[in-house]
Every structure is written in structure tokens, then in C-alpha cells.
GROMACS .gro file of C-alpha atoms in nm:
model
  202
    1MET     CA    1   4.028  27.389  10.593
    2ALA     CA    2   3.776  27.667  10.535
    3GLN     CA    3   3.881  28.020  10.627
    4GLY     CA    4   3.719  28.232  10.896
    5THR     CA    5   3.642  28.203  11.265
    6PRO     CA    6   3.510  27.849  11.313
    7THR     CA    7   3.159  27.796  11.443
    8PRO     CA    8   3.131  27.515  11.700
    9VAL     CA    9   2.912  27.229  11.578
   10ASP     CA   10   2.815  26.966  11.835
   11PHE     CA   11   2.736  26.626  11.682
   12TRP     CA   12   2.575  26.353  11.896
   13PHE     CA   13   2.635  26.004  11.760
   14ASP     CA   14   2.592  25.638  11.833
   15PRO     CA   15   2.872  25.459  11.643
   16GLN     CA   16   2.639  25.172  11.553
   17CYS     CA   17   2.389  25.388  11.358
   18PRO     CA   18   2.456  25.381  10.981
   19TRP     CA   19   2.266  25.705  10.919
   20ALA     CA   20   2.465  25.891  11.183
   21TRP     CA   21   2.782  25.751  11.027
   22ILE     CA   22   2.692  25.891  10.685
   23ALA     CA   23   2.602  26.229  10.838
   24SER     CA   24   2.932  26.236  11.026
   25ARG     CA   25   3.130  26.179  10.706
   26TRP     CA   26   2.925  26.456  10.546
   27MET     CA   27   3.026  26.688  10.830
   28HIS     CA   28   3.391  26.610  10.760
   29GLU     CA   29   3.329  26.722  10.403
   30VAL     CA   30   3.156  27.037  10.527
   31ALA     CA   31   3.456  27.121  10.746
   32LEU     CA   32   3.675  27.142  10.435
   33LEU     CA   33   3.464  27.421  10.285
   34ARG     CA   34   3.290  27.594  10.576
   35PRO     CA   35   3.446  27.731  10.897
   36VAL     CA   36   3.312  27.480  11.148
   37GLU     CA   37   3.467  27.323  11.457
   38LEU     CA   38   3.336  26.970  11.502
   39ARG     CA   39   3.276  26.861  11.861
   40TRP     CA   40   3.175  26.497  11.896
   41ARG     CA   41   2.935  26.386  12.169
   42VAL     CA   42   2.786  26.051  12.263
   43MET     CA   43   2.423  25.947  12.252
   44SER     CA   44   2.273  25.599  12.259
   45LEU     CA   45   2.005  25.425  12.055
   46ALA     CA   46   1.989  25.165  12.331
   47VAL     CA   47   1.888  25.436  12.577
   48LEU     CA   48   1.653  25.601  12.328
   49ASN     CA   49   1.473  25.273  12.259
   50GLU     CA   50   1.421  25.172  12.622
   51GLY     CA   51   1.056  25.094  12.686
   52ARG     CA   52   0.962  25.105  12.319
   53GLU     CA   53   0.795  24.824  12.128
   54LEU     CA   54   1.074  24.731  11.888
   55PRO     CA   55   1.224  24.419  11.732
   56PRO     CA   56   1.469  24.241  11.967
   57ARG     CA   57   1.772  24.348  11.760
   58TRP     CA   58   1.698  24.711  11.848
   59ARG     CA   59   1.653  24.632  12.219
   60ASP     CA   60   1.965  24.417  12.258
   61ALA     CA   61   2.160  24.520  12.566
   62SER     CA   62   2.483  24.479  12.368
   63GLY     CA   63   2.396  24.809  12.203
   64PHE     CA   64   2.540  24.979  12.510
   65GLY     CA   65   2.891  24.841  12.455
   66PRO     CA   66   3.044  25.075  12.195
   67VAL     CA   67   2.896  25.391  12.346
   68ARG     CA   68   3.021  25.294  12.691
   69VAL     CA   69   3.369  25.262  12.542
   70CYS     CA   70   3.336  25.609  12.388
   71VAL     CA   71   3.246  25.750  12.729
   72ALA     CA   72   3.538  25.566  12.891
   73ALA     CA   73   3.778  25.706  12.631
   74GLU     CA   74   3.642  26.056  12.678
   75GLN     CA   75   3.686  26.032  13.055
   76LYS     CA   76   4.043  25.905  13.025
   77TYR     CA   77   4.173  26.126  12.741
   78GLY     CA   78   3.926  26.411  12.697
   79PRO     CA   79   3.653  26.481  12.439
   80GLU     CA   80   3.903  26.555  12.163
   81VAL     CA   81   3.963  26.181  12.112
   82LEU     CA   82   3.601  26.101  12.028
   83GLY     CA   83   3.628  26.204  11.663
   84ARG     CA   84   3.911  25.971  11.574
   85LEU     CA   85   3.770  25.686  11.784
   86TYR     CA   86   3.434  25.725  11.610
   87THR     CA   87   3.611  25.714  11.272
   88GLU     CA   88   3.791  25.391  11.363
   89MET     CA   89   3.477  25.226  11.506
   90GLY     CA   90   3.256  25.339  11.221
   91THR     CA   91   3.498  25.224  10.953
   92ARG     CA   92   3.503  24.876  11.104
   93PHE     CA   93   3.130  24.854  11.174
   94HIS     CA   94   2.994  25.000  10.852
   95HIS     CA   95   3.259  24.953  10.582
   96GLU     CA   96   3.436  24.638  10.692
   97LYS     CA   97   3.121  24.477  10.841
   98ALA     CA   98   3.330  24.361  11.137
   99PRO     CA   99   3.150  24.205  11.434
  100ARG     CA  100   3.057  24.463  11.692
  101ASP     CA  101   3.240  24.280  11.966
  102ARG     CA  102   3.526  24.339  12.205
  103GLY     CA  103   3.796  24.245  11.952
  104THR     CA  104   3.673  24.495  11.695
  105VAL     CA  105   3.635  24.771  11.951
  106ALA     CA  106   3.982  24.704  12.094
  107ALA     CA  107   4.130  24.724  11.744
  108ALA     CA  108   3.951  25.056  11.687
  109LEU     CA  109   4.088  25.191  12.013
  110ARG     CA  110   4.444  25.094  11.925
  111ALA     CA  111   4.414  25.240  11.575
  112ALA     CA  112   4.297  25.565  11.732
  113GLY     CA  113   4.607  25.570  11.950
  114LEU     CA  114   4.415  25.481  12.266
  115ASP     CA  115   4.435  25.206  12.525
  116GLY     CA  116   4.285  24.888  12.377
  117GLY     CA  117   4.201  24.775  12.729
  118LEU     CA  118   3.921  25.033  12.735
  119ALA     CA  119   3.720  24.774  12.542
  120ASP     CA  120   3.646  24.627  12.886
  121ALA     CA  121   3.408  24.921  12.932
  122MET     CA  122   3.162  24.748  12.698
  123ASP     CA  123   3.030  24.555  12.998
  124ALA     CA  124   3.087  24.824  13.262
  125THR     CA  125   2.765  24.985  13.380
  126GLU     CA  126   2.965  25.242  13.576
  127TYR     CA  127   2.980  25.453  13.259
  128ASP     CA  128   2.603  25.458  13.214
  129PRO     CA  129   2.530  25.771  13.424
  130ALA     CA  130   2.770  25.980  13.212
  131LEU     CA  131   2.637  25.816  12.895
  132ARG     CA  132   2.280  25.897  12.989
  133ALA     CA  133   2.369  26.254  13.078
  134SER     CA  134   2.536  26.311  12.740
  135HIS     CA  135   2.243  26.145  12.563
  136ARG     CA  136   1.995  26.359  12.753
  137ASP     CA  137   2.188  26.677  12.671
  138GLY     CA  138   2.145  26.609  12.302
  139MET     CA  139   1.788  26.484  12.309
  140ASP     CA  140   1.660  26.764  12.530
  141ARG     CA  141   1.751  27.005  12.250
  142VAL     CA  142   1.536  26.835  11.986
  143GLY     CA  143   1.280  26.616  12.165
  144TYR     CA  144   1.256  26.243  12.212
  145ASP     CA  145   1.066  26.140  11.898
  146VAL     CA  146   1.378  26.144  11.680
  147GLY     CA  147   1.703  25.946  11.669
  148THR     CA  148   2.069  25.993  11.587
  149PRO     CA  149   2.244  26.208  11.486
  150VAL     CA  150   2.158  26.528  11.667
  151ILE     CA  151   2.344  26.839  11.555
  152SER     CA  152   2.356  27.168  11.744
  153VAL     CA  153   2.498  27.489  11.600
  154ALA     CA  154   2.459  27.848  11.720
  155GLY     CA  155   2.185  27.755  11.964
  156ASN     CA  156   1.984  27.573  11.697
  157ALA     CA  157   1.956  27.193  11.718
  158PHE     CA  158   1.806  26.938  11.482
  159PHE     CA  159   1.792  26.566  11.404
  160GLY     CA  160   1.960  26.447  11.087
  161PRO     CA  161   2.003  26.495  10.804
  162VAL     CA  162   1.923  26.142  10.691
  163VAL     CA  163   2.092  26.116  10.354
  164THR     CA  164   2.271  25.859  10.139
  165PRO     CA  165   2.531  25.837   9.998
  166VAL     CA  166   2.767  26.086  10.164
  167PRO     CA  167   2.744  26.427   9.991
  168ARG     CA  168   3.093  26.532   9.882
  169GLY     CA  169   3.264  26.858   9.801
  170GLU     CA  170   3.050  27.153   9.710
  171ALA     CA  171   2.735  26.939   9.731
  172ALA     CA  172   2.813  26.881  10.100
  173ALA     CA  173   2.861  27.252  10.160
  174ARG     CA  174   2.537  27.343   9.980
  175LEU     CA  175   2.344  27.090  10.189
  176TRP     CA  176   2.495  27.239  10.505
  177ASP     CA  177   2.394  27.589  10.401
  178GLY     CA  178   2.042  27.471  10.327
  179VAL     CA  179   2.005  27.277  10.650
  180LEU     CA  180   2.115  27.581  10.850
  181LEU     CA  181   1.876  27.806  10.662
  182VAL     CA  182   1.575  27.580  10.706
  183THR     CA  183   1.632  27.474  11.065
  184ALA     CA  184   1.700  27.831  11.181
  185THR     CA  185   1.354  27.938  11.061
  186ASP     CA  186   1.134  28.010  11.362
  187GLY     CA  187   0.852  27.760  11.388
  188PHE     CA  188   1.000  27.516  11.137
  189PHE     CA  189   0.979  27.153  11.247
  190GLU     CA  190   0.986  26.895  10.972
  191LEU     CA  191   1.056  26.797  10.614
  192LYS     CA  192   1.029  26.427  10.538
  193ARG     CA  193   0.985  26.169  10.265
  194THR     CA  194   0.986  25.792  10.274
  195ARG     CA  195   1.332  25.635  10.245
  196ASP     CA  196   1.363  25.412   9.939
  197ARG     CA  197   1.736  25.334   9.968
  198LYS     CA  198   1.953  25.156  10.219
  199PRO     CA  199   2.255  25.334  10.368
  200SER     CA  200   2.538  25.350  10.116
  201PHE     CA  201   2.893  25.397  10.242
  202ASP     CA  202   3.059  25.442   9.902
   0.00000   0.00000   0.00000
């Protein structure tokens, strides 16, 4: 772990997004070399895409399931469990290509040391108000024309980075330093180039 007083870093994720998954693994690398305290928060692509003209696979109501379970786990155990639950879900979704169904989510819960019965929350709309509030908290910081992840540090929030594969070691730390430098510049809004690679989880 890096030395020094840790800086809180809030990271909003939807466990189904491959780009957020890569960024989250990058942040784990950053935490080894920079004094950061990762705080995981839930957002939802299903909420973000409501009312948008998108292919059916992006508007599927089943997209609410995993994030509802994250909210249920947070309410039962506290926010500190979100990081390990996200790791277990993401490993199954993105590396193992497991179906994003109740069985996979229940297995992720158990592997994270949590109640596998919380997988029932996939179909429980009672968690939606808290989900939407968490989602709104992240999106209000950056605007609604971006996606996941959203990262907030020292009062400065941004979408991304969108990068593949996961930067490791000193490369991860250098990217973090650069992202902080650029996004903390007053009036800075965007750097972008067309993606020519699919997400790589190697």
C-alpha cells in the first residue's frame, strides 16, 4: 500500500459494464502506489439509458438486477462490502463469461462472504429509489451525457478513463497522475479518440 494520508476516491460502477470493470482494476493498481482510499458506489446503465433510442440489449429491464443486489448488500452490510462484491460479480461476468442470472449473482455473493439469498433483490423494485439516488449523486457531478464509471476525488469528478487493457504497476500510477492533472484544470472538459479495440481483461 502506498504511504501517506489516503485521499478518498469515490468510484461509481455498474458491474455489467466492461469499461468500468477495467477502470476498477486499474484503480486497484493505483492504490498500490498512490495513497488513495477507494469507496465504491452504485450507478446504473439501465437508469442512464431510460428514454434513449438504443438497441434492445441496452434497454433490457434485466440490467437492473445486479445493481439492485449491490444496493441490497450495501443496505444490509454497509458500503464497505461493495468492493469485494463488485470483484466477485465482475470476475464472473467479464472473465468467466458466466450468465448474468440469479445463480451467478448468488455465487458472487457467497464468494464475497455475503448472504446468497440477496440475489432475490434482482427482481425487487423496492431497492430502486436508493439505486436511483446513488446513480443521481454520481451523474450530477459530471452531467448526463456520459456513462460509467464516474470517479470523484478532492471535489473533482470525471467520467472514465476508458482504457484497455488494464494499466499495471507504474503505468497505472502515471495514468492516475495524468488524469488528476488534466481533469483538475479549470475549464477542461474532454479528450477523446475513436475506440479501435474491444475490452481486454488480460
